[in-house]
Short mmCIF file of C-alpha atoms in Angstrom, two decimals:
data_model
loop_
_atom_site.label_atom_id
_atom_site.label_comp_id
_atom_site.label_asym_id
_atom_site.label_seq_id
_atom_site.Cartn_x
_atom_site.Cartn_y
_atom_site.Cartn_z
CA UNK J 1 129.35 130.00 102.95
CA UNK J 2 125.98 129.92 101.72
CA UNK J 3 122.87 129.48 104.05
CA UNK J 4 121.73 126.64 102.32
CA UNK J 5 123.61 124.79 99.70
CA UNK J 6 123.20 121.80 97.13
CA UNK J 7 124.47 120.56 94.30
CA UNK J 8 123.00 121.57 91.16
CA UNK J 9 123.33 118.53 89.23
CA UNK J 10 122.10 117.40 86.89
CA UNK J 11 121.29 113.90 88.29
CA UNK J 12 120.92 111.79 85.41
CA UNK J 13 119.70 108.20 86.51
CA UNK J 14 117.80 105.00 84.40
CA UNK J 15 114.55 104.42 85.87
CA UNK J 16 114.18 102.08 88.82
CA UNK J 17 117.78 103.88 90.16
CA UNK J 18 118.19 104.94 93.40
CA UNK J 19 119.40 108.15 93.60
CA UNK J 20 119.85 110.91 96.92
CA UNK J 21 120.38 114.30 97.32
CA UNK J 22 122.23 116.53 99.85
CA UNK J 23 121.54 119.61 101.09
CA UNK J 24 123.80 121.78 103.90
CA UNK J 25 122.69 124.31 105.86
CA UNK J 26 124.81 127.00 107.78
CA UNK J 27 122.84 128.04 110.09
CA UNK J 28 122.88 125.75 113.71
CA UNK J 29 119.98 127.83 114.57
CA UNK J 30 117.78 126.22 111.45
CA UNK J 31 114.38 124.52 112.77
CA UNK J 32 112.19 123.08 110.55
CA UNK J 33 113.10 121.43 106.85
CA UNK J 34 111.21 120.72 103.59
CA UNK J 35 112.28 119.02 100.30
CA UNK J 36 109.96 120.85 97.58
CA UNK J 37 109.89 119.57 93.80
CA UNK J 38 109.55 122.48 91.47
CA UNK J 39 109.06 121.38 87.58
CA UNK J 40 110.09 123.28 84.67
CA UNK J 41 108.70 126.59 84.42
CA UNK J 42 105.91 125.80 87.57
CA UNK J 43 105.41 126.96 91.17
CA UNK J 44 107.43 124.66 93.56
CA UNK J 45 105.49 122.70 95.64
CA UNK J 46 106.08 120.52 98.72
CA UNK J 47 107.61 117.11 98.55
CA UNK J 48 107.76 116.37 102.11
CA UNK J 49 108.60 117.96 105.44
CA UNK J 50 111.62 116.44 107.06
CA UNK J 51 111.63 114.95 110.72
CA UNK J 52 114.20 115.16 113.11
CA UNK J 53 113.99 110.94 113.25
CA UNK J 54 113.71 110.71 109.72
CA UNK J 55 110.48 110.17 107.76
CA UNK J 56 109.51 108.17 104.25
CA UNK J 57 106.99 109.09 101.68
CA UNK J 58 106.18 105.84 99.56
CA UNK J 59 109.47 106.06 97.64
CA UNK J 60 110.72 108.86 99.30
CA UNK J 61 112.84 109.09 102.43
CA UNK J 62 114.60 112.39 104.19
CA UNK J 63 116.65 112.26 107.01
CA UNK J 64 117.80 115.10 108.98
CA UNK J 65 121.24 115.08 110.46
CA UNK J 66 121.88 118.15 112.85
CA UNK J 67 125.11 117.35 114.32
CA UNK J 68 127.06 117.90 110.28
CA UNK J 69 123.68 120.05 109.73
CA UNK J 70 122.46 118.37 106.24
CA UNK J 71 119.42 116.89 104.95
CA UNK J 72 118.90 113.83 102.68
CA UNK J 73 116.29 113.13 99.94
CA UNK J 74 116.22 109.21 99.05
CA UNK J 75 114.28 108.30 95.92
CA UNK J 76 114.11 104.69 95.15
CA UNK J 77 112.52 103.23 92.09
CA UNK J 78 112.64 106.41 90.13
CA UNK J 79 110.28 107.12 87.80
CA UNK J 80 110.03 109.15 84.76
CA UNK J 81 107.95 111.51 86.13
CA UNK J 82 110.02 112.23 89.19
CA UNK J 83 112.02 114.28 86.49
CA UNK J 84 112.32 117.91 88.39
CA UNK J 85 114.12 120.29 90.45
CA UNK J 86 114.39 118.98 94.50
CA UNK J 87 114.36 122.30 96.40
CA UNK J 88 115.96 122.32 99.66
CA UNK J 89 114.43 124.31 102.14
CA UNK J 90 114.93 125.71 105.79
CA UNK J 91 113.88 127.53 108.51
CA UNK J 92 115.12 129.45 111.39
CA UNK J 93 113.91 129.47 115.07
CA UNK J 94 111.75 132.34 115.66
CA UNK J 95 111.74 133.40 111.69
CA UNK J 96 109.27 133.82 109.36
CA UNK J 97 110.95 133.21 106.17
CA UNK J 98 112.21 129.89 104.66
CA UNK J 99 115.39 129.86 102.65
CA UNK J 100 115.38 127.82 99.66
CA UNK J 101 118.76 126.24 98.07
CA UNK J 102 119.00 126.93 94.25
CA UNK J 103 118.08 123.00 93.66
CA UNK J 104 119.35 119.82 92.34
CA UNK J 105 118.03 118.77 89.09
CA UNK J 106 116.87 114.99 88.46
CA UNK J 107 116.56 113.70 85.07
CA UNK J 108 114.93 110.25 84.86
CA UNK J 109 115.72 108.31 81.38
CA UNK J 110 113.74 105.13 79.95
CA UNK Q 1 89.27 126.65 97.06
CA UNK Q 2 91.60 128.70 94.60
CA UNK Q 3 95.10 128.68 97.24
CA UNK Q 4 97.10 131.22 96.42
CA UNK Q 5 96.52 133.10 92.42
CA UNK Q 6 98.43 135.60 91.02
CA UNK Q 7 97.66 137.94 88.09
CA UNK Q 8 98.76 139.13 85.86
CA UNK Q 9 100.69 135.58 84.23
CA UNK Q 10 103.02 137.35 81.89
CA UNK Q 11 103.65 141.00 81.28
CA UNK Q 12 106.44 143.06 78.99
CA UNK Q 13 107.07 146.53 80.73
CA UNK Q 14 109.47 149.52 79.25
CA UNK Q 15 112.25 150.66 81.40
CA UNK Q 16 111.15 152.93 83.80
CA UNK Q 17 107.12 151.81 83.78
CA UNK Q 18 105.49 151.00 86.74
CA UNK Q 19 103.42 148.01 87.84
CA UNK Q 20 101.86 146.12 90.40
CA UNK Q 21 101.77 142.12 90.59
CA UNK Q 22 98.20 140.69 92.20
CA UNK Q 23 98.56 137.69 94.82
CA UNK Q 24 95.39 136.61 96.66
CA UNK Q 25 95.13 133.70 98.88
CA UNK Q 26 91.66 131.81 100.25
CA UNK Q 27 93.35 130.18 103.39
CA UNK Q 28 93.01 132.67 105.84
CA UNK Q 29 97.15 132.09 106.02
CA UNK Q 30 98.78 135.19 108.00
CA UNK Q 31 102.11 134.64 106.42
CA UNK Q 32 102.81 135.95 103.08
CA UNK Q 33 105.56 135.97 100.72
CA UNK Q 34 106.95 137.01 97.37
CA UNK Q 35 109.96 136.10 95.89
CA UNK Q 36 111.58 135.89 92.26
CA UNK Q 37 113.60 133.34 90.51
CA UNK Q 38 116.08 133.88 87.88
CA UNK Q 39 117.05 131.69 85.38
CA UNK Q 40 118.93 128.30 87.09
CA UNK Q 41 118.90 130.77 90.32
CA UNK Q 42 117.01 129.78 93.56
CA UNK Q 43 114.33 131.92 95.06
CA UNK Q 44 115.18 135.24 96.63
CA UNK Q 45 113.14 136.89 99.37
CA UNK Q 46 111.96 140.23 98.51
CA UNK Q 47 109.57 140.73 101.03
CA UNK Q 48 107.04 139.55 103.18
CA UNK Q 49 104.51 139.49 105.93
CA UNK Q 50 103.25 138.30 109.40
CA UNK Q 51 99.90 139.71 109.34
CA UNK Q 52 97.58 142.63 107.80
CA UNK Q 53 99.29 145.64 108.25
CA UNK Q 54 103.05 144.08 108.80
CA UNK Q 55 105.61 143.64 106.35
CA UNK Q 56 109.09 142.99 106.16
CA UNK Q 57 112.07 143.04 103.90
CA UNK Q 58 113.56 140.15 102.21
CA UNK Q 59 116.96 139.71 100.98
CA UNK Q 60 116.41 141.79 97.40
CA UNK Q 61 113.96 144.40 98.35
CA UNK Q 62 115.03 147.14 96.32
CA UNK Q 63 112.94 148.43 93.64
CA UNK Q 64 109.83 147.14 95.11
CA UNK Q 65 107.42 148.06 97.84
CA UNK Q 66 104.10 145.70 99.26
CA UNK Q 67 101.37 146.44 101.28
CA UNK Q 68 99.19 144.15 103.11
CA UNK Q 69 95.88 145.62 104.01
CA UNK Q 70 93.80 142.71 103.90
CA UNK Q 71 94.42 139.05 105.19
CA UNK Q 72 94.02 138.15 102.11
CA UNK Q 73 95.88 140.54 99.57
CA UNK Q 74 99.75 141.18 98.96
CA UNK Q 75 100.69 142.98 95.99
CA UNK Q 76 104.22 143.79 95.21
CA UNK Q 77 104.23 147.19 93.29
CA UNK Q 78 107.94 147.69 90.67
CA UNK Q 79 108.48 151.43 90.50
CA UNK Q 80 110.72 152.24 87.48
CA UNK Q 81 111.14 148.78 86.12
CA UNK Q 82 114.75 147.88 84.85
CA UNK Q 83 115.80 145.20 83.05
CA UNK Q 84 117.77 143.47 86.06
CA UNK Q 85 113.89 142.50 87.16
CA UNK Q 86 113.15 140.38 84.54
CA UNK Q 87 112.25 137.35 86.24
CA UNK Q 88 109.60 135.26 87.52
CA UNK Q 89 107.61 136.42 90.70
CA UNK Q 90 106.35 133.90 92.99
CA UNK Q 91 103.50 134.60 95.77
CA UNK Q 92 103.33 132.32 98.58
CA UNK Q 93 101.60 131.77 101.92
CA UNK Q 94 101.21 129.55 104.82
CA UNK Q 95 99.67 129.75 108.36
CA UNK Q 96 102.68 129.99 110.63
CA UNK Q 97 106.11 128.94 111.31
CA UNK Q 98 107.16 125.21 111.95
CA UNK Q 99 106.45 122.47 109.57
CA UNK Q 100 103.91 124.37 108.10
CA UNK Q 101 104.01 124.15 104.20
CA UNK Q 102 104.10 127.08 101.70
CA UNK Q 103 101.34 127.43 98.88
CA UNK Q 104 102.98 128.69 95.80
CA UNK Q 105 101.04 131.20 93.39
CA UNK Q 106 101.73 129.63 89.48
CA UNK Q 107 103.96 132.65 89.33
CA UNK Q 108 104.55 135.93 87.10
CA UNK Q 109 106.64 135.96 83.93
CA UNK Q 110 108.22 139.73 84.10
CA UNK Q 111 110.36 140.84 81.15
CA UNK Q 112 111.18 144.51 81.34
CA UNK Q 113 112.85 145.89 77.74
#
Protein backbone atom coordinates (compact mmCIF):
# COMPACT_ATOMS: atom_id res chain seq x y z
CA UNK A 1 0.00 0.00 0.00
CA UNK A 2 1.16 3.32 -0.69
CA UNK A 3 2.06 5.90 2.12
CA UNK A 4 -0.20 8.30 0.91
CA UNK A 5 -2.74 7.75 -1.75
CA UNK A 6 -5.46 9.70 -3.87
CA UNK A 7 -7.22 9.53 -6.70
CA UNK A 8 -5.86 11.07 -9.68
CA UNK A 9 -8.88 12.24 -11.29
CA UNK A 10 -9.55 14.21 -13.27
CA UNK A 11 -12.41 15.99 -11.39
CA UNK A 12 -14.34 17.63 -13.92
CA UNK A 13 -17.13 19.87 -12.26
CA UNK A 14 -19.45 23.18 -13.69
CA UNK A 15 -18.66 26.08 -11.68
CA UNK A 16 -20.55 26.75 -8.46
CA UNK A 17 -20.21 22.56 -7.91
CA UNK A 18 -19.25 21.20 -4.90
CA UNK A 19 -16.74 18.87 -5.25
CA UNK A 20 -14.22 16.82 -2.36
CA UNK A 21 -11.28 15.02 -2.43
CA UNK A 22 -9.82 12.04 -0.47
CA UNK A 23 -6.66 11.30 0.51
CA UNK A 24 -5.40 7.92 2.68
CA UNK A 25 -2.55 7.64 4.50
CA UNK A 26 -0.80 4.37 5.76
CA UNK A 27 1.01 5.35 8.22
CA UNK A 28 -0.95 5.50 12.02
CA UNK A 29 2.12 7.21 13.07
CA UNK A 30 1.34 10.38 10.52
CA UNK A 31 1.14 13.86 12.53
CA UNK A 32 0.55 16.80 10.84
CA UNK A 33 -1.48 17.26 7.25
CA UNK A 34 -1.56 19.85 4.42
CA UNK A 35 -3.69 20.10 1.21
CA UNK A 36 -1.23 22.04 -1.31
CA UNK A 37 -2.55 23.26 -4.87
CA UNK A 38 0.16 22.92 -7.43
CA UNK A 39 -0.85 24.48 -11.05
CA UNK A 40 0.38 23.37 -14.28
CA UNK A 41 3.96 23.45 -14.68
CA UNK A 42 4.45 25.71 -11.08
CA UNK A 43 5.87 25.08 -7.59
CA UNK A 44 3.08 23.66 -5.30
CA UNK A 45 2.11 25.77 -2.74
CA UNK A 46 0.01 25.48 0.44
CA UNK A 47 -3.73 25.38 0.42
CA UNK A 48 -4.31 24.87 3.97
CA UNK A 49 -3.02 22.90 6.94
CA UNK A 50 -5.51 20.42 8.24
CA UNK A 51 -6.72 20.29 11.99
CA UNK A 52 -7.40 17.44 13.93
CA UNK A 53 -11.21 19.17 14.57
CA UNK A 54 -11.48 20.15 11.17
CA UNK A 55 -10.81 23.66 9.79
CA UNK A 56 -12.45 25.92 6.72
CA UNK A 57 -10.75 28.35 4.48
CA UNK A 58 -13.52 30.67 2.88
CA UNK A 59 -14.68 27.95 0.47
CA UNK A 60 -12.49 25.47 1.60
CA UNK A 61 -12.96 22.88 4.32
CA UNK A 62 -10.52 19.74 5.42
CA UNK A 63 -11.29 17.39 7.89
CA UNK A 64 -9.03 14.94 9.34
CA UNK A 65 -10.31 11.55 10.27
CA UNK A 66 -7.62 9.38 12.17
CA UNK A 67 -9.52 6.47 13.21
CA UNK A 68 -9.95 5.23 8.89
CA UNK A 69 -6.69 7.62 8.62
CA UNK A 70 -7.93 9.99 5.57
CA UNK A 71 -8.18 13.54 4.93
CA UNK A 72 -10.91 15.56 3.12
CA UNK A 73 -10.67 18.69 0.90
CA UNK A 74 -14.30 20.37 0.48
CA UNK A 75 -14.53 23.05 -2.20
CA UNK A 76 -17.83 24.68 -2.53
CA UNK A 77 -18.70 27.24 -5.13
CA UNK A 78 -15.91 26.30 -7.43
CA UNK A 79 -14.45 28.61 -9.43
CA UNK A 80 -12.62 28.65 -12.62
CA UNK A 81 -9.58 29.42 -11.21
CA UNK A 82 -9.58 26.70 -8.60
CA UNK A 83 -8.58 24.62 -11.79
CA UNK A 84 -5.26 22.65 -10.37
CA UNK A 85 -3.66 19.75 -8.88
CA UNK A 86 -4.79 19.25 -4.80
CA UNK A 87 -1.64 17.71 -3.30
CA UNK A 88 -2.08 15.64 -0.34
CA UNK A 89 0.45 15.84 2.11
CA UNK A 90 1.71 14.20 5.45
CA UNK A 91 3.92 13.98 8.09
CA UNK A 92 5.34 11.61 10.51
CA UNK A 93 5.99 12.04 14.31
CA UNK A 94 9.50 12.84 14.90
CA UNK A 95 10.29 13.18 10.88
CA UNK A 96 11.53 15.70 8.92
CA UNK A 97 10.18 14.97 5.60
CA UNK A 98 6.56 15.34 4.29
CA UNK A 99 5.22 12.82 1.84
CA UNK A 100 3.21 14.13 -0.87
CA UNK A 101 0.38 11.93 -2.77
CA UNK A 102 0.76 12.15 -6.63
CA UNK A 103 -2.54 14.55 -6.63
CA UNK A 104 -6.02 14.82 -7.78
CA UNK A 105 -6.63 17.01 -10.65
CA UNK A 106 -9.70 19.58 -10.66
CA UNK A 107 -10.91 20.96 -13.80
CA UNK A 108 -13.48 23.76 -13.38
CA UNK A 109 -15.73 24.39 -16.70
CA UNK A 110 -17.97 27.64 -17.45
CA UNK B 1 12.05 38.82 0.68
CA UNK B 2 12.93 36.39 -2.32
CA UNK B 3 11.69 32.73 -0.26
CA UNK B 4 13.22 30.11 -1.65
CA UNK B 5 15.00 30.68 -5.70
CA UNK B 6 16.51 28.27 -7.64
CA UNK B 7 18.83 28.63 -10.66
CA UNK B 8 19.41 27.60 -13.15
CA UNK B 9 15.32 27.45 -14.65
CA UNK B 10 15.95 25.11 -17.50
CA UNK B 11 19.05 23.29 -18.60
CA UNK B 12 19.77 20.40 -21.50
CA UNK B 13 22.81 18.23 -20.28
CA UNK B 14 24.58 15.21 -22.42
CA UNK B 15 24.66 11.86 -20.87
CA UNK B 16 27.28 11.58 -18.59
CA UNK B 17 27.79 15.67 -17.87
CA UNK B 18 27.80 16.91 -14.63
CA UNK B 19 25.89 19.70 -12.90
CA UNK B 20 24.87 21.36 -9.94
CA UNK B 21 21.22 22.89 -9.29
CA UNK B 22 21.35 26.38 -7.01
CA UNK B 23 18.56 26.67 -4.17
CA UNK B 24 18.87 29.63 -1.75
CA UNK B 25 16.38 30.54 0.79
CA UNK B 26 16.04 34.15 2.88
CA UNK B 27 14.02 32.63 5.88
CA UNK B 28 16.56 31.57 8.07
CA UNK B 29 14.44 27.99 7.67
CA UNK B 30 16.76 24.99 9.03
CA UNK B 31 14.90 22.45 7.03
CA UNK B 32 15.69 21.94 3.50
CA UNK B 33 14.55 19.87 0.76
CA UNK B 34 14.82 18.82 -2.85
CA UNK B 35 12.76 16.69 -4.67
CA UNK B 36 11.78 15.95 -8.46
CA UNK B 37 8.58 15.38 -10.20
CA UNK B 38 8.00 13.41 -13.22
CA UNK B 39 5.50 13.79 -15.58
CA UNK B 40 1.72 13.02 -13.81
CA UNK B 41 4.16 11.55 -10.91
CA UNK B 42 4.12 13.04 -7.32
CA UNK B 43 7.19 14.41 -5.68
CA UNK B 44 9.99 12.12 -4.64
CA UNK B 45 12.43 12.87 -1.82
CA UNK B 46 15.92 12.86 -2.86
CA UNK B 47 17.41 14.39 -0.08
CA UNK B 48 17.39 16.74 2.56
CA UNK B 49 18.43 18.56 5.65
CA UNK B 50 17.97 19.51 9.38
CA UNK B 51 20.56 22.05 9.67
CA UNK B 52 24.07 23.36 8.19
CA UNK B 53 26.21 20.61 8.03
CA UNK B 54 23.36 17.66 8.17
CA UNK B 55 21.85 15.95 5.43
CA UNK B 56 19.91 13.05 4.79
CA UNK B 57 18.71 10.73 2.10
CA UNK B 58 15.39 10.76 0.54
CA UNK B 59 13.62 8.05 -1.13
CA UNK B 60 15.59 8.43 -4.80
CA UNK B 61 18.99 9.52 -3.78
CA UNK B 62 21.01 7.90 -6.24
CA UNK B 63 22.88 9.82 -8.71
CA UNK B 64 22.96 12.86 -6.64
CA UNK B 65 24.85 14.21 -3.69
CA UNK B 66 24.02 17.85 -1.54
CA UNK B 67 25.84 19.70 0.78
CA UNK B 68 24.65 22.19 3.17
CA UNK B 69 27.31 24.50 4.39
CA UNK B 70 25.43 27.49 4.93
CA UNK B 71 21.87 28.04 6.51
CA UNK B 72 21.06 29.31 3.63
CA UNK B 73 22.43 27.19 0.60
CA UNK B 74 21.50 23.54 -0.66
CA UNK B 75 22.67 22.56 -3.92
CA UNK B 76 22.03 19.19 -5.32
CA UNK B 77 25.07 18.27 -7.58
CA UNK B 78 23.99 15.19 -10.77
CA UNK B 79 27.22 13.34 -11.44
CA UNK B 80 26.97 11.55 -14.84
CA UNK B 81 23.56 12.70 -15.85
CA UNK B 82 21.29 9.99 -17.55
CA UNK B 83 18.33 10.34 -19.18
CA UNK B 84 16.12 8.65 -16.33
CA UNK B 85 16.76 12.33 -14.55
CA UNK B 86 14.97 14.28 -16.78
CA UNK B 87 12.60 15.91 -14.63
CA UNK B 88 11.75 18.86 -12.74
CA UNK B 89 13.72 19.66 -9.44
CA UNK B 90 11.99 21.33 -6.72
CA UNK B 91 13.86 23.15 -3.64
CA UNK B 92 11.94 23.63 -0.60
CA UNK B 93 12.25 24.81 3.01
CA UNK B 94 10.48 25.45 6.16
CA UNK B 95 11.41 26.13 9.85
CA UNK B 96 10.59 22.89 11.60
CA UNK B 97 8.33 20.02 11.86
CA UNK B 98 4.51 20.34 12.74
CA UNK B 99 2.15 22.43 10.81
CA UNK B 100 4.82 24.31 9.55
CA UNK B 101 4.40 25.02 5.72
CA UNK B 102 6.95 24.30 2.94
CA UNK B 103 8.21 27.21 0.54
CA UNK B 104 8.60 25.81 -2.87
CA UNK B 105 11.55 27.09 -5.22
CA UNK B 106 9.67 27.76 -8.99
CA UNK B 107 11.59 24.63 -9.82
CA UNK B 108 14.28 23.29 -12.46
CA UNK B 109 13.37 21.95 -15.89
CA UNK B 110 16.25 19.08 -16.38
CA UNK B 111 16.31 17.27 -19.73
CA UNK B 112 19.39 15.12 -20.08
CA UNK B 113 19.86 13.75 -24.02
Amino acid sequence: RKEVEQDPGPFNVPEGATVAFNCTYSNSASQSFFWYRQDCRKEPKLLMSVYSSGNEDGRFTAQLNRASQYISLLIRDSKLSDSATYLCVVTHSGYSTLTFGKGTMLLVSP
Amino acid sequence: NAGVTQTPKFRILKIGQSMTLQCAQDMNHNYMYWYRQDPGMGLKLIYYSVGAGITDKGEVPNGYNVSRSTTEDFPLRLELAAPSQTSVYFCASRTGQGLTEAFFGQGTRLTVV
